[in-house]
Amino acid sequence: RRVQLVRLYSRRVQLVRLSMGLEACQSAVFRACHSYHSAAGRLVAKRPAASLVASLVVTLLLTACMLLGSWEARLEYRDTLSRSEAFKLFDATLDMFGGSPRTNEYKMSSSDGSNVLTKQAILKALEVDEAVLGLTYKGTRFEDVCLRPYLGGACTVDSAMYRLGLGREEVEALSQEELDSKLLAEYNSNAGGLGSLLGGLTLTDGKLSATSLRFRYLGEPSGQGRPSFVEFVTGTSNDALASATLEWESAFLALVCARPLMSSGIECATDSLSLGEGLSVTGTAQRFIQDEIAANATTSTKWMVVSINLILVLMWLALGGRPLRNSRLTLGTGAVAVILLSVGAGLGFSSLVGVPLTEISLLMVFVIVGVGVDDVIVVVDFLQRQPPHLSIVERISGALGGAGPAIQLTSLTNLIAFLIAATVDFPGVSYFCLSAGFTLFALFLLTTTLFTALLTFDERRRGAMRLDCLCCIGFGAGDSETGDAEPSSPSHKEDDKRAHSGLRAAVSSAARAYDCFVASKPVALVVILAFTSLIPLGFGFAIGNIPLGAELASYFPDGSPYVAYTADTQENFVALDTPGYLVLRDVKWEDASAQTAVDSLLAALESDDFVIAPYSTNNWLAAYRAVAADRGATASAAPPLRQSGDGFLADVAAFLKETDPQCVDRQLGGECLREIIPARYSKEVVWAGEAGASPITATRFSCTLAVPDEVKGRVELMNEHRATADANRGSIDAVVWSYFMLFSDRDRIVVRLVLETLAFAAAAVLGTLVFFLHPLSVAVIALAIASIDGGIFLLMYLWAVPLDAVAFICLAMSIGLSVDYVVHVAHAFEHEEGTPEQRIKAALHGIGWSVLKGGGSTFLGVVALAGADSEIFRTFFKMLFSTVLLGLLAGLVLFPACVIFVGKWITPKLLEKTPAGVAQADAVAKPAGGGEAP
């Protein structure tokens, strides 16, 4: 027992020593921060002009670096996981087989639902087709930018008439009955293919009818890279082919009535070609997608202006006193300018280090403006608590010494949270978090330098009794004071008290009611239980029922013509479904056993129910075998094709160069039913060196997959198809891939990524706070973080907010932003004396109003987005509103409730009782004006 007691005592001694060491470390850190910021404030206050000029020069230079940056609008490189299997294969196939063709198309439809398969309507559609093929804009024609399946081949165009081999002259020569017969024959042989090109297709009494005709024009892949920021702003490209393609597509959009092209002379085909009563043309182009996504960036500008003006009004109200005399209108405007400069500097630095910008990056403006105002309000509030008899330099030094450590701590936690979140394998989220972290750091530096310089000038103006906004006009005895003199602070508080006596009385009454609320232990217990219940509700229930992934329309502005066109296509046409690919690498094709193994794998893959068009019929090997069999059966004069062994690869290379049609299916009488052009498959085969003389390093076989609309179904399809390939590939290097898998790979693990990111960010932030705050305060903050995140998940479920890139970003931000409010209150609580009730009351009276104003400023920064023209921005508003609301409640309600119970074990941290320290301690402890409430 004695040994056990000695060991227990020894452990307690170790814990006490550890606690004392930690407290000593925290005190040292606080004193160092206080001394640094006091010295920095004194330096800036003595030479505000030099500080202002130096800060502006560095900030403007960094902002100019945005011109060196790039813009990422490609969803594949922004909203998918860069280390996922699907993305790696996507990136590899781009290198091996080239990019996807650019799709341009139009539909001619009847507005009253009448049949467009009449001879007259088809001739009108073919007239539009001729206009497209003959369209020339700035010297660029379709044949200059079209996709050719092989060198010298025809441009790739697809429509029902093209599949029937009918041009305008052929249709004019046919009767309506003959035309109906040809359409019916094609429908019987390939109903799905025809249904993808004829909208509203129905078969009644042996006759086809449709409500729209669809024509598709494929362009050569171009502009696959990331454009520079300048190219994005100007809408140009340094790539000659990409630039010409963009120009032609703009003209195409004007011709098919999707978007006018000013001063081009190109009219909408519906009007210029006199299509007739009830017929109209509409279309889309590849550039239309990027243009519409980029429109989110341009349409957000007006909401930025609204947000900035709301913040400006708040600054004038929050900082102001008696208008023009004690008000700070000029300072408030300067503060907003400082915040916007920090955004420019942060984005410029991001561009300098290679972080691309996206339209989601612009959302950062709304957040930074609100957070920046929070810091500014805290600094000004601390200045107002300084003893009025001190000089301006000492008052600025004291204000920054008091506010600086708290601002530094919140900025540091925000920076750490963003940098941890930036490590996630989600490029769009990573780009945003890096830019936001750099911007918040720039905001902290500019608040303590540039804004402090402006604050010094404003204090000098007030000391010289000069009017706000009209600094050349004086209003008292101080009118003669100019230059760098440091007059005492003016004593105009009586006017302010009379002007605001009613407001102060209301605030005082609210503060007294709040005091009773905070000091009540039963109420505090209810608050703790309510917040704690958010953790199981959010993490246990809501997160599993939140929809995954955003709808297509979310990436585009409301009423987007592209979204409307796509929705109409999905509703009225048989879907083209989704192309799927089997990518095979390093297969010894000359070996018959290897071909047999590939055939077995194809058969296994085609046994999956969702494979519509099989792999085995749409690839170069099947075509090669069919032509080889036809030549052997018909004693063709063409050289025979070997099926394997020596010479097989040489025959394949020669086969893929043939541009003459080759028969692959004959009737018994010898008439050819189906022909192919072997050269069309040449891009599907990658040779190690010279074609025919070196091995085939990679090839791909294509199929068509019926992909479900819901996210869960897509993930299950992907997993099942991959499992089939893995179970049957043997020693073959084979992987199945489809474009939708890029996003399904993300959706499959996005919940785990979110939880991991939140856990790591929270751990890093809490680990940082241990060096500044008492462990019990940190434990309460940990509870607050968990409750806030649980509450956000619950609100996401109630609002049906999908877990996509924007929601992921907001969840990453929630750690830093929500901690701000709690940290300010915790920091103030630890620098008060008395009972826990007295300390939390004093802390809330000293910093609570500033925290509330800071939260209000952040809310005003994003409230304009509630009326935005895009779902992405409205989602951002919902998420940030939830974060601010829960963060304020955690700081002003949950933390006070917790410290009522545990505050007696949290040791106060006080400044050393030097004369300056006494003044500073009094300033921290007392609100402005010496009253109970600010």
XYZ file of C-alpha atoms in Angstrom, residues 295-800:
506
model
C -20.666 32.545 -66.150
C -20.898 31.611 -62.479
C -17.792 33.711 -61.958
C -19.165 36.727 -63.826
C -22.664 36.565 -62.344
C -21.176 36.469 -58.856
C -19.704 39.948 -59.355
C -22.956 41.759 -58.620
C -23.376 39.762 -55.411
C -19.831 40.679 -54.404
C -20.726 44.345 -54.864
C -23.852 43.917 -52.725
C -21.883 42.062 -50.069
C -19.121 44.665 -49.946
C -21.644 47.496 -49.643
C -23.431 45.735 -46.790
C -20.102 45.269 -45.026
C -19.263 48.918 -45.640
C -22.497 50.018 -43.989
C -21.809 47.702 -41.064
C -18.322 49.172 -40.687
C -19.717 52.688 -40.592
C -22.255 51.677 -37.935
C -19.861 49.539 -35.889
C -16.965 52.007 -35.846
C -18.886 55.245 -35.919
C -19.737 57.862 -33.366
C -21.277 61.260 -33.913
C -21.459 61.754 -37.718
C -18.482 63.569 -39.232
C -16.987 64.441 -35.848
C -16.425 61.161 -34.023
C -17.504 58.859 -36.837
C -15.025 56.645 -38.686
C -16.567 56.522 -42.165
C -13.238 57.035 -43.903
C -11.569 54.433 -41.683
C -14.369 51.941 -42.350
C -13.968 52.431 -46.101
C -10.230 52.017 -45.745
C -10.733 48.840 -43.706
C -12.848 47.292 -46.477
C -10.166 48.310 -48.994
C -7.526 46.611 -46.828
C -9.597 43.412 -46.742
C -10.014 43.413 -50.524
C -6.290 44.036 -50.960
C -5.591 41.008 -48.783
C -7.755 38.913 -51.127
C -5.750 40.177 -54.098
C -2.465 39.469 -52.318
C -3.574 35.968 -51.297
C -4.739 35.042 -54.789
C -1.600 36.591 -56.286
C 0.649 34.564 -53.992
C -1.384 31.459 -54.844
C -0.755 32.096 -58.537
C 2.921 32.688 -57.843
C 3.351 29.254 -56.230
C 1.324 27.473 -58.927
C -2.083 27.085 -57.272
C -4.722 27.507 -60.015
C -7.793 29.652 -59.500
C -11.356 28.423 -60.014
C -14.789 30.003 -59.907
C -15.084 28.449 -56.441
C -12.039 30.522 -55.427
C -14.203 33.622 -55.850
C -16.392 32.411 -53.002
C -13.463 33.223 -50.759
C -14.147 36.947 -51.185
C -17.409 36.635 -49.279
C -15.734 34.815 -46.390
C -12.612 36.975 -46.121
C -14.613 40.199 -46.114
C -16.613 38.978 -43.119
C -13.600 37.585 -41.241
C -11.562 40.713 -41.964
C -14.224 42.971 -40.498
C -14.195 40.797 -37.381
C -10.478 41.483 -36.853
C -10.880 45.201 -37.566
C -13.726 45.526 -35.063
C -11.671 43.792 -32.364
C -8.732 46.164 -32.896
C -10.931 49.279 -32.808
C -12.801 48.044 -29.731
C -9.502 47.523 -27.906
C -8.428 51.016 -28.937
C -11.597 52.499 -27.441
C -10.778 50.806 -24.112
C -7.394 52.486 -23.813
C -6.992 55.256 -21.207
C -7.785 58.555 -23.002
C -4.866 60.440 -21.385
C -2.254 58.362 -23.242
C -0.647 59.554 -26.449
C -1.812 58.166 -29.784
C 1.326 56.026 -30.102
C 0.761 54.440 -26.678
C -2.927 53.913 -27.327
C -2.274 52.232 -30.696
C 0.464 50.143 -29.081
C -1.845 49.107 -26.256
C -4.719 48.321 -28.622
C -2.599 46.127 -30.863
C -0.945 44.544 -27.835
C -4.372 43.558 -26.503
C -6.078 42.582 -29.765
C -3.013 41.244 -31.583
C -2.576 37.955 -29.671
C -6.256 37.044 -30.095
C -6.225 37.944 -33.800
C -2.946 36.079 -34.250
C -4.342 33.012 -32.518
C -7.545 32.917 -34.595
C -5.605 33.600 -37.810
C -3.166 30.817 -36.920
C -5.950 28.306 -36.233
C -7.658 29.272 -39.497
C -4.404 28.908 -41.410
C -3.671 25.497 -39.883
C -7.211 24.256 -40.542
C -7.009 25.335 -44.183
C -3.536 23.903 -44.745
C -4.549 20.556 -43.252
C -7.693 20.517 -45.411
C -5.547 21.359 -48.458
C -3.834 17.963 -48.184
C -7.047 16.132 -49.135
C -7.077 14.312 -52.469
C -9.720 16.636 -53.893
C -8.072 19.259 -56.149
C -10.917 21.786 -56.089
C -11.007 21.716 -52.297
C -7.218 21.779 -52.056
C -6.916 24.784 -54.392
C -9.505 26.731 -52.423
C -8.029 25.916 -49.016
C -4.495 26.885 -50.066
C -5.679 30.194 -51.505
C -7.851 30.857 -48.440
C -4.966 30.055 -46.071
C -2.608 32.421 -47.905
C -5.293 35.115 -47.966
C -6.030 34.843 -44.244
C -2.328 35.164 -43.494
C -2.141 38.238 -45.748
C -5.204 39.637 -43.966
C -3.533 39.243 -40.573
C -0.369 41.006 -41.769
C -2.284 43.866 -43.411
C -4.524 44.302 -40.362
C -1.477 44.802 -38.132
C 0.331 47.062 -40.632
C -1.771 48.795 -43.268
C -4.973 49.075 -41.239
C -3.049 50.109 -38.129
C -1.459 52.903 -40.173
C -4.908 54.045 -41.322
C -6.139 53.856 -37.735
C -3.255 56.063 -36.637
C -4.105 58.674 -39.257
C -7.749 58.572 -38.184
C -6.781 59.069 -34.521
C -4.656 62.035 -35.518
C -7.602 63.447 -37.447
C -9.869 63.044 -34.417
C -7.195 64.522 -32.168
C -6.894 67.532 -34.464
C -10.709 67.917 -34.343
C -11.139 67.598 -38.107
C -14.252 66.310 -39.813
C -14.505 62.739 -41.000
C -14.398 62.482 -44.841
C -13.593 66.247 -44.930
C -10.271 66.212 -43.163
C -9.336 69.748 -44.254
C -12.212 71.208 -42.242
C -11.834 71.603 -38.503
C -14.611 71.918 -35.954
C -12.827 73.044 -32.794
C -9.735 74.354 -31.136
C -7.665 71.576 -32.560
C -8.145 72.956 -36.060
C -4.636 74.334 -36.094
C -2.912 71.064 -35.189
C -1.255 69.483 -38.183
C 1.708 67.441 -39.183
C 3.027 64.562 -37.132
C 2.058 65.957 -33.800
C 0.502 63.554 -31.327
C -2.337 65.406 -29.630
C -4.336 63.765 -26.927
C -7.461 61.874 -27.846
C -10.572 64.116 -28.065
C -13.193 64.043 -25.339
C -16.476 63.898 -27.215
C -17.968 60.981 -25.346
C -20.763 63.001 -23.757
C -22.227 63.756 -27.179
C -21.997 60.091 -28.097
C -23.628 59.021 -24.827
C -26.571 61.384 -25.375
C -26.894 60.240 -28.989
C -26.905 56.590 -28.059
C -28.469 56.643 -24.589
C -31.575 54.747 -25.725
C -29.524 52.105 -27.495
C -27.172 51.744 -24.545
C -30.091 51.311 -22.171
C -31.518 48.549 -24.343
C -28.119 46.877 -24.620
C -27.607 47.114 -20.852
C -30.998 45.499 -20.201
C -30.184 42.697 -22.641
C -26.767 42.245 -21.019
C -28.295 41.908 -17.536
C -30.769 39.295 -18.802
C -27.924 37.498 -20.519
C -25.907 37.576 -17.268
C -28.689 35.774 -15.450
C -28.925 33.266 -18.274
C -25.178 32.589 -18.248
C -24.915 32.293 -14.453
C -27.727 29.730 -14.124
C -26.325 26.219 -13.739
C -29.588 24.442 -14.692
C -29.756 26.485 -17.893
C -26.062 25.823 -18.533
C -26.646 22.076 -18.142
C -29.520 22.165 -20.654
C -27.305 24.078 -23.115
C -24.506 21.509 -22.787
C -26.906 18.604 -23.306
C -28.508 20.302 -26.332
C -25.159 20.923 -28.018
C -23.854 17.473 -27.168
C -26.939 15.886 -28.743
C -25.943 17.420 -32.084
C -22.926 15.077 -32.236
C -24.829 11.750 -32.488
C -27.599 13.345 -34.564
C -25.119 14.744 -37.083
C -22.469 12.037 -37.210
C -24.733 9.076 -36.493
C -27.851 9.880 -38.501
C -27.606 12.886 -40.821
C -24.300 12.181 -42.548
C -25.509 8.801 -43.790
C -28.611 10.350 -45.368
C -27.056 13.399 -47.050
C -27.230 13.168 -50.869
C -23.850 12.666 -52.569
C -22.648 14.693 -55.530
C -24.209 17.740 -57.130
C -26.712 17.730 -59.973
C -25.460 18.889 -63.370
C -27.544 22.060 -63.135
C -25.684 23.104 -59.966
C -22.565 23.923 -61.989
C -24.451 26.342 -64.243
C -26.414 29.568 -63.704
C -30.166 29.295 -63.237
C -31.967 29.167 -66.558
C -28.832 28.072 -68.404
C -29.632 27.285 -72.083
C -27.175 24.401 -71.930
C -28.985 22.814 -68.971
C -32.344 23.291 -70.723
C -30.981 21.727 -73.922
C -29.525 18.751 -72.017
C -32.736 18.213 -70.059
C -34.791 18.227 -73.246
C -32.395 15.739 -74.860
C -32.607 13.382 -71.889
C -36.389 13.599 -71.860
C -37.128 13.194 -75.565
C -34.273 11.098 -76.953
C -33.167 7.546 -76.279
C -30.058 8.191 -74.234
C -26.722 7.669 -75.908
C -25.938 5.963 -72.613
C -22.330 5.997 -71.536
C -19.315 4.733 -73.463
C -17.273 2.206 -71.544
C -13.747 1.074 -72.305
C -11.564 -1.931 -71.634
C -7.959 -0.720 -71.641
C -5.432 -3.483 -72.326
C -1.709 -2.918 -71.883
C 1.327 -4.986 -72.920
C -0.665 -7.897 -74.347
C 1.241 -10.198 -76.743
C -1.363 -10.028 -79.497
C 0.606 -12.268 -81.837
C 0.131 -15.078 -79.292
C -3.094 -17.004 -79.958
C -3.450 -17.934 -76.284
C -3.334 -14.264 -75.317
C -6.141 -13.518 -77.789
C -8.137 -16.397 -76.332
C -7.656 -14.995 -72.827
C -8.872 -11.582 -74.034
C -11.924 -13.213 -75.657
C -12.746 -14.942 -72.366
C -12.430 -11.652 -70.499
C -14.725 -9.920 -73.022
C -17.319 -12.659 -72.638
C -17.247 -12.310 -68.853
C -17.597 -8.521 -68.991
C -20.478 -8.736 -71.451
C -22.345 -11.017 -69.051
C -22.955 -7.973 -66.808
C -26.565 -6.873 -67.291
C -25.726 -3.205 -67.791
C -23.519 -3.779 -70.874
C -25.758 -2.802 -73.808
C -23.419 -2.737 -76.829
C -20.784 -5.444 -76.260
C -17.028 -4.953 -76.279
C -16.482 -7.821 -78.710
C -18.182 -6.169 -81.692
C -16.754 -2.662 -81.533
C -12.990 -2.960 -81.664
C -10.165 -3.286 -84.129
C -9.585 -6.983 -83.382
C -13.195 -7.936 -84.220
C -13.030 -5.874 -87.409
C -9.678 -7.420 -88.333
C -11.038 -10.955 -87.850
C -14.191 -10.183 -89.850
C -12.239 -8.786 -92.797
C -9.797 -11.686 -92.627
C -12.678 -14.177 -92.709
C -14.365 -12.329 -95.597
C -11.180 -12.357 -97.653
C -10.677 -16.043 -97.003
C -14.283 -16.889 -97.939
C -14.474 -14.802 -101.121
C -10.979 -15.429 -102.540
C -10.378 -11.681 -102.469
C -7.496 -10.221 -104.413
C -6.432 -8.392 -101.255
C -3.626 -10.053 -99.314
C -4.772 -12.496 -96.602
C -4.600 -11.440 -92.942
C -2.842 -13.714 -90.478
C -4.708 -14.428 -87.244
C -1.618 -14.838 -85.021
C 2.056 -15.727 -85.039
C 4.823 -14.133 -87.085
C 3.657 -11.360 -89.322
C 0.448 -10.784 -87.343
C 1.496 -7.354 -86.055
C 2.658 -6.291 -89.522
C -0.717 -7.311 -90.958
C -2.523 -5.392 -88.210
C -0.469 -2.266 -88.964
C -1.250 -2.562 -92.696
C -4.938 -3.202 -91.918
C -5.206 -0.055 -89.770
C -3.835 2.062 -92.634
C -6.523 0.978 -95.122
C -8.957 3.780 -95.932
C -11.084 1.890 -98.477
C -14.299 0.310 -97.187
C -13.967 -3.372 -96.293
C -16.890 -5.781 -96.149
C -17.495 -7.523 -92.808
C -20.952 -9.042 -93.392
C -22.370 -10.558 -96.584
C -25.610 -12.162 -97.674
C -25.638 -15.679 -99.058
C -25.655 -14.270 -102.548
C -22.465 -12.337 -101.921
C -23.947 -8.858 -101.482
C -22.210 -6.906 -98.720
C -24.500 -5.845 -95.880
C -22.027 -3.901 -93.729
C -18.737 -2.193 -94.459
C -16.093 -0.628 -92.258
C -13.079 1.575 -92.848
C -10.181 -0.038 -90.926
C -8.324 3.258 -90.531
C -11.086 4.432 -88.174
C -9.573 2.156 -85.511
C -6.015 3.465 -85.907
C -6.288 5.798 -82.926
C -7.316 2.906 -80.667
C -3.923 1.198 -80.931
C -0.668 2.497 -79.417
C 2.596 1.074 -80.706
C 5.856 0.953 -78.783
C 7.720 2.205 -81.842
C 7.205 1.824 -85.555
C 3.793 0.352 -86.356
C 4.046 -3.321 -87.237
C 7.700 -3.600 -86.299
C 7.195 -3.107 -82.573
C 4.735 -4.479 -79.973
C 1.343 -2.956 -79.187
C 1.762 -1.274 -75.803
C -1.867 -0.300 -75.280
C -5.254 -0.572 -76.905
C -8.863 -0.115 -75.883
C -12.127 -1.818 -76.749
C -15.335 0.161 -76.359
C -18.859 -0.743 -75.317
C -22.019 1.020 -74.160
C -23.147 0.954 -70.531
C -26.599 1.660 -69.129
C -25.639 3.869 -66.202
C -28.236 4.650 -63.478
C -29.097 8.244 -62.611
C -28.644 7.878 -58.846
C -25.179 8.086 -57.291
C -25.478 4.841 -55.328
C -26.405 2.889 -58.448
C -23.412 4.273 -60.339
C -21.023 3.330 -57.576
C -22.459 -0.200 -57.452
C -22.183 -0.533 -61.241
C -18.561 0.614 -61.162
C -17.638 -1.777 -58.371
C -19.402 -4.726 -60.043
C -17.793 -4.127 -63.443
C -14.357 -3.743 -61.899
C -14.849 -6.920 -59.871
C -15.787 -8.834 -63.028
C -12.651 -7.595 -64.785
C -10.395 -8.424 -61.833
C -11.831 -11.924 -61.471
C -11.410 -12.854 -65.140
C -8.373 -11.024 -66.431
C -5.821 -13.582 -65.237
C -2.335 -12.329 -66.061
C -3.600 -9.730 -68.544
C -3.130 -6.063 -67.652
C -6.729 -5.003 -68.220
C -8.802 -2.236 -66.623
C -12.384 -1.150 -67.280
C -13.057 2.558 -67.414
C -15.819 5.022 -68.159
C -16.086 8.768 -67.692
C -18.698 8.527 -64.930
C -16.221 6.519 -62.831
C -14.216 9.703 -62.251
C -17.027 10.995 -60.074
C -18.183 7.627 -58.741
C -14.693 6.973 -57.366
C -15.047 10.250 -55.477
C -18.592 9.621 -54.270
C -17.605 6.140 -53.077
C -15.291 7.517 -50.369
C -16.279 11.172 -50.027
C -17.852 10.682 -46.581
C -14.671 9.063 -45.286
C -12.591 11.877 -46.802
C -14.747 14.496 -45.110
C -14.534 12.829 -41.708
C -10.773 12.304 -41.986
C -10.224 15.912 -43.046
C -12.346 17.262 -40.199
C -10.598 15.003 -37.667
C -7.071 15.937 -38.784
C -7.880 19.651 -39.024
C -9.526 19.653 -35.590
C -6.588 17.751 -34.053
C -4.086 20.198 -35.551
C -6.072 23.237 -34.385
C -6.527 21.848 -30.870
C -2.853 20.897 -30.699
C -1.984 24.500 -31.552
C -4.391 25.924 -28.991
C -2.724 23.903 -26.199
C 0.232 26.299 -26.418
C -2.037 29.308 -25.872
C -5.007 28.196 -23.772
C -5.623 26.059 -20.700
C -6.221 22.341 -21.489
C -9.754 22.552 -20.085
C -10.503 25.482 -22.400
C -9.144 23.416 -25.274
C -11.352 20.482 -24.217
C -14.427 22.743 -24.267
C -13.399 24.014 -27.708
C -13.092 20.387 -28.871
C -16.661 19.784 -27.711
C -17.729 22.941 -29.558
C -16.055 21.785 -32.806
C -17.735 18.375 -32.654
C -21.114 19.954 -31.884
C -20.778 22.504 -34.685
C -19.848 19.878 -37.264
C -22.674 17.634 -36.100
C -25.075 20.558 -36.341
C -23.871 21.390 -39.860
C -24.443 17.804 -40.995
C -27.933 17.929 -39.502
C -28.752 21.200 -41.294
C -27.354 19.782 -44.547
C -29.762 16.867 -44.190
C -32.722 19.162 -43.439
C -31.839 21.484 -46.339
C -31.010 18.564 -48.695
